[in-house]
Coordinates of C-alpha atoms in Angstrom, one line a residue:
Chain A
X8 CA 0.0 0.0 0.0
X9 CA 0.8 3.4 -0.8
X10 CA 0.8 6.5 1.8
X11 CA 1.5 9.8 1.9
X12 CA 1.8 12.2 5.1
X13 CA 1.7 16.1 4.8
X14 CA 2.3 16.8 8.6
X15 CA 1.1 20.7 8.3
X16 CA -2.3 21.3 8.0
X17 CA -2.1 24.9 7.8
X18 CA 0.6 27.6 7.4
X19 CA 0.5 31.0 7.5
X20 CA 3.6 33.4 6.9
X21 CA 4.0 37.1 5.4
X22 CA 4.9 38.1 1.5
X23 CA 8.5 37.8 1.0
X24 CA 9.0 35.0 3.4
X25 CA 10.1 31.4 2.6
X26 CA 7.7 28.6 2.9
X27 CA 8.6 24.8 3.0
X28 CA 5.9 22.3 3.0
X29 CA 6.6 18.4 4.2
X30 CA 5.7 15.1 2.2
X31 CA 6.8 12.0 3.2
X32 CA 6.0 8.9 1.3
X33 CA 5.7 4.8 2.3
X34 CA 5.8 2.2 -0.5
X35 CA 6.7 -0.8 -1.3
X36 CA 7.6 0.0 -4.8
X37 CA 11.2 0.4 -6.0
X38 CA 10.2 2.8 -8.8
X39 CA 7.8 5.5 -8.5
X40 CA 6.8 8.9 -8.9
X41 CA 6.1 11.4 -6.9
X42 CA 4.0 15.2 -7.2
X43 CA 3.2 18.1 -6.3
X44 CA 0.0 20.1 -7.2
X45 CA -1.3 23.0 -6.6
X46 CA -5.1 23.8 -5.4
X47 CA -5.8 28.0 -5.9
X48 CA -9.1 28.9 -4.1
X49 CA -10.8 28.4 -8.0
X50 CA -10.6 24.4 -7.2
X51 CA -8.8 23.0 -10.4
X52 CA -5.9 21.1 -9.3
X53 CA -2.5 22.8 -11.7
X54 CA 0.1 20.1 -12.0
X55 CA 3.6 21.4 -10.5
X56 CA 6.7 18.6 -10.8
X57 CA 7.0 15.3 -11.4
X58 CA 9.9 13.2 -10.3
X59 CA 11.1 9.6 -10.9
X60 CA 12.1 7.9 -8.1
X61 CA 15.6 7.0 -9.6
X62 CA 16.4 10.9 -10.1
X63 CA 17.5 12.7 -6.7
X64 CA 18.6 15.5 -8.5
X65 CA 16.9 18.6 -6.5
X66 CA 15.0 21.0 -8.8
X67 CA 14.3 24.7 -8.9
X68 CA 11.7 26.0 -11.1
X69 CA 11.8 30.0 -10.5
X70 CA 10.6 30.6 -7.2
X71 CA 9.7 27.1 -6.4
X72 CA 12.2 24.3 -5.6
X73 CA 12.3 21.0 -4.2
X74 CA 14.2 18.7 -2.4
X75 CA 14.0 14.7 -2.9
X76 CA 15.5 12.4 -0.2
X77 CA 15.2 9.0 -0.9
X78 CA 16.8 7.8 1.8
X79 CA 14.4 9.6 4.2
X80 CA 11.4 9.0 1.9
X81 CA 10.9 13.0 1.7
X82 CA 9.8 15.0 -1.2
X83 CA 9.5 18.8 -0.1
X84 CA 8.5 21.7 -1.7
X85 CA 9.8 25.2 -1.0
X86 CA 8.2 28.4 -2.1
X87 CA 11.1 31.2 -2.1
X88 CA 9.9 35.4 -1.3
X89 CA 6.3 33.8 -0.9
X90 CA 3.8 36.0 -2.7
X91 CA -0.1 36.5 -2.4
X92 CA -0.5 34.8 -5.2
X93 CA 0.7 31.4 -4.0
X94 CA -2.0 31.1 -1.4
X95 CA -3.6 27.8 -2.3
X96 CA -3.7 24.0 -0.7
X97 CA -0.7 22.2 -2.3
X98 CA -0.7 18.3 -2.1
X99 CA 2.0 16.4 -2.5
X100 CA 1.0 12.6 -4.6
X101 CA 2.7 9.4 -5.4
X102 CA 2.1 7.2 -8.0
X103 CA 3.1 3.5 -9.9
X104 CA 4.7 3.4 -12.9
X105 CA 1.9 0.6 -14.0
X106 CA -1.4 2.2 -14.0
X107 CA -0.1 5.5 -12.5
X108 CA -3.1 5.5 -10.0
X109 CA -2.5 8.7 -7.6
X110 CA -2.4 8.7 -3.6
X111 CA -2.6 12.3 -2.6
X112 CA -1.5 13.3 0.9
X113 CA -4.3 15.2 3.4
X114 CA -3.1 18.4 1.8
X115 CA -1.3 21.8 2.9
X116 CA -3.1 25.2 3.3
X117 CA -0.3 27.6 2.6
X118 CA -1.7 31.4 3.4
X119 CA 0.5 34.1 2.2
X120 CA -0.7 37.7 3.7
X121 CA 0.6 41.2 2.4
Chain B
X3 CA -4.9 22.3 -21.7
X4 CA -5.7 18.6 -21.6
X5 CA -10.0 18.6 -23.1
X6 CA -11.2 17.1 -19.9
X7 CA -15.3 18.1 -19.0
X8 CA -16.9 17.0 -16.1
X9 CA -20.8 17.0 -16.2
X10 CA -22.6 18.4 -14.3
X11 CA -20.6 20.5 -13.0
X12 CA -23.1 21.2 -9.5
X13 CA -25.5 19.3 -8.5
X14 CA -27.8 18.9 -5.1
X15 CA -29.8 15.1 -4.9
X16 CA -31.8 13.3 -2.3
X17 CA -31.0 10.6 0.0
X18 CA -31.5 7.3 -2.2
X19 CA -31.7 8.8 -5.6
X20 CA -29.5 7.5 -8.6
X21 CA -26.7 9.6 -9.5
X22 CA -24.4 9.7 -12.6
X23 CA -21.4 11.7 -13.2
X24 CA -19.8 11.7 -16.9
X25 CA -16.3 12.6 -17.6
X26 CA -15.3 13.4 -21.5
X27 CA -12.2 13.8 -22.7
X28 CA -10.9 14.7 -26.3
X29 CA -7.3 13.4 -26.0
X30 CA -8.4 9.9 -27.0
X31 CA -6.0 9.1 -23.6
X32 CA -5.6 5.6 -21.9
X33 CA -5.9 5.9 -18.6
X34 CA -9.0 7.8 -17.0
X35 CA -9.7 8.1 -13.4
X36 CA -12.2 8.8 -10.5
X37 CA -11.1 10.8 -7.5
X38 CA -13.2 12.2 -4.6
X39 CA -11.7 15.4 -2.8
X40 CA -12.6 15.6 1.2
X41 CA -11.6 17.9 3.6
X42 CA -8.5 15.9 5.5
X43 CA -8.4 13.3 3.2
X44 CA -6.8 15.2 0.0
X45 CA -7.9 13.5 -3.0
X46 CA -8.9 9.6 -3.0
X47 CA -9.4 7.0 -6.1
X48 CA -12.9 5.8 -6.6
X49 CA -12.3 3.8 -9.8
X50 CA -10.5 3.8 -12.7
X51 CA -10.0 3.1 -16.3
X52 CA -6.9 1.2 -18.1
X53 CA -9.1 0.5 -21.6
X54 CA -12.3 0.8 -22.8
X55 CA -14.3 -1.5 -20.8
X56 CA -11.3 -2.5 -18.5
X57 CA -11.8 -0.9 -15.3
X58 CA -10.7 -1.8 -11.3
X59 CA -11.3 -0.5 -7.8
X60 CA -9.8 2.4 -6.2
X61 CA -9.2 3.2 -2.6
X62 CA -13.2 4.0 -1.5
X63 CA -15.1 2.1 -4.1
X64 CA -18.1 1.2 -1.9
X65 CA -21.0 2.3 -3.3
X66 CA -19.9 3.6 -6.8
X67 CA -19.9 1.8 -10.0
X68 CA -18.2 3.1 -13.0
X69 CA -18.7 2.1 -17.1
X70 CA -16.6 3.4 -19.8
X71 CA -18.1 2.0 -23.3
X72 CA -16.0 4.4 -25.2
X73 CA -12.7 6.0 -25.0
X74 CA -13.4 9.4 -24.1
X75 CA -16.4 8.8 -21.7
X76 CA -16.2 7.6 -18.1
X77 CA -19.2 7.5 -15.8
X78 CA -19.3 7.3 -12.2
X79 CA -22.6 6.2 -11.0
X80 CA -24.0 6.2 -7.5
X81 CA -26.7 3.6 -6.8
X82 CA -28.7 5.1 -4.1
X83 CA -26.8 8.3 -3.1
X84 CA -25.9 8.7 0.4
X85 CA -24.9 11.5 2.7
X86 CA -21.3 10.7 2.8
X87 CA -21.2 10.7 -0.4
X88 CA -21.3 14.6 -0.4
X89 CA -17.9 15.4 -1.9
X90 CA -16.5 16.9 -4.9
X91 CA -15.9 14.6 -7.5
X92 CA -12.3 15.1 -10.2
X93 CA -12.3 13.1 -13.0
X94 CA -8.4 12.6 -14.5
X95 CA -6.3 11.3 -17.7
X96 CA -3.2 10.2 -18.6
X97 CA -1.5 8.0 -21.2
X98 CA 1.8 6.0 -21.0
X99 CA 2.9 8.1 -23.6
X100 CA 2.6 11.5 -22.3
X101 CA 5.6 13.1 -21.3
X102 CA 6.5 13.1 -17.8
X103 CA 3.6 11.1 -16.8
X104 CA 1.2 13.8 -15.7
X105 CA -2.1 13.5 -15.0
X106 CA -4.6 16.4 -16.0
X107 CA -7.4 16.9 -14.1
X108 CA -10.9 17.8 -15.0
X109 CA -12.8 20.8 -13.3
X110 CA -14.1 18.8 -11.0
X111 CA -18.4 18.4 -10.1
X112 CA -19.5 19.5 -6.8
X113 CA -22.1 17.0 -5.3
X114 CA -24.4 17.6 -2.3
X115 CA -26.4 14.7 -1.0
X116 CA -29.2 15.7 1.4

C-alpha cells in the first residue's frame, strides 16, 4: 500500500518569506513517482513537478524548488519570497509506474498575507 | 490544456436517488480516473479506467460503480446516493505516452447529497 503524510495542515507566513511544505511517502515499490500540485481557491488542481524515483537531482523552477531524499522518503516543496498569489492548498501525490493511480496526501493550506 | 469536461458541474440530490457523473475527454487518452476530494483526506481513487471497458477499484469504491463504453467517456454512478457521499468529485487522464507522466485533471463536479 501506498501513503503519503503532509504533517502541516495549515501555514501561515508574510509576503516575502520562505515557505517549505513536508511530504513523506511509504511504498513498497522500488520505482515510483512522486508530485506536487497546486489547489488555488478556484478548485482545479494545476500540476507542478513530477519526479522519478531513480532521479535525486533537487530542482528549482523559479521561485519554487524541491528537495527529494530517498533515503528519508521525503519530497519537499519550498516556495522562495512567498507571494499573495501562491495562497492555495498544495498536495504532494505518489504514483506506480503501471497504471499511474495517484495517492494524494491530506493536503497543505499555505496562506501568504501582504 | 488537456480537453477534460466533467458534467454536471453542480448538483444537489436526495437521499437514495440515482446519481451519474460523466467525464469526457478529447485526448483519446488511456488511462482515465475517479477521485473524490474531502476535507482531510486530499484527494482519493474511486475507480479507474486502463481501456475501454477495463476498469478496477480504487481506494473508497463502496458504493460507486463506474462504465466506460468508449474511449473518451467515463461515468461514475451512484446507486442510491448517500450522505457521505457529499464530496466533490475530479475526474483525471493520462496515457503511458505523455511526457512526464502527468495526469490532468478535469474541473471537478461539486455533489451535495441531502
Amino acid at each position: 500500500a501506498q501513503k503519503v503524510t503532509q504533517a502541516q495542515t495549515e501555514i501561515s507566513v508574510v509576503e516575502k518569506e520562505d515557505v517549505t511544505l513536508d511530504c513523506v511517502y511509504e511504498t513498497r515499490d522500488t520505482t515510483y513517482y512522486l508530485f506536487w500540485y497546486k489547489q488555488p481557491p478556484s478548485g482545479e488542481l494545476v500540476f507542478l513537478i513530477r519526479r522519478n524515483s531513480f532521479d535525486e537531482q533537487n530542482e528549482i523552477s523559479g521561485r519554487y524548488s524541491w528537495n527529494f531524499q530517498k533515503s528519508t522518503s521525503s519530497f519537499n516543496f519550498t516556495i522562495t519570497a512567498s507571494q499573495v498569489v501562491d495562497s492555495a492548498v498544495y498536495f504532494c501525490a505518489l504514483s506506480g509506474m503501471v497504471d499511474y493511480k495517484l495517492s494524494f496526501g491530506a493536503g497543505t493550506t499555505v496562506t501568504v498575507r501582504a | 490544456d488537456a480537453g477534460i469536461t466533467q458534467s454536471p458541474r453542480h448538483k444537489v440530490t436526495e437521499t437514495g436517488t440515482p446519481v451519474t457523473l460523466r467525464c469526457h475527454q478529447t485526448e483519446n487518452h488511456r488511462y482515465m480516473y475517479w477521485y473524490r476530494q474531502d476535507p482531510g483526506h486530499g484527494l482519493r481513487l474511486i475507480h479507474y479506467s486502463y481501456g475501454v471497458k477495463d476498469t478496477d477499484k480504487g481506494e473508497v469504491s463502496d458504493g460507486y460503480s463506474v462504465s466506460r463504453s468508449k474511449t473518451e467517456d467515463f461515468l461514475l454512478t451512484l446507486e442510491s446516493a448517500t450522505s457521505s457521499q457529499t464530496s466533490v468529485y475530479f475526474c483525471a487522464i493520462s496515457d503511458r505516452s505523455l511526457r512526464d507522466n502527468e495526469q490532468f485533471f478535469g474541473p471537478g463536479t461539486r455533489l451535495t447529497v441531502l
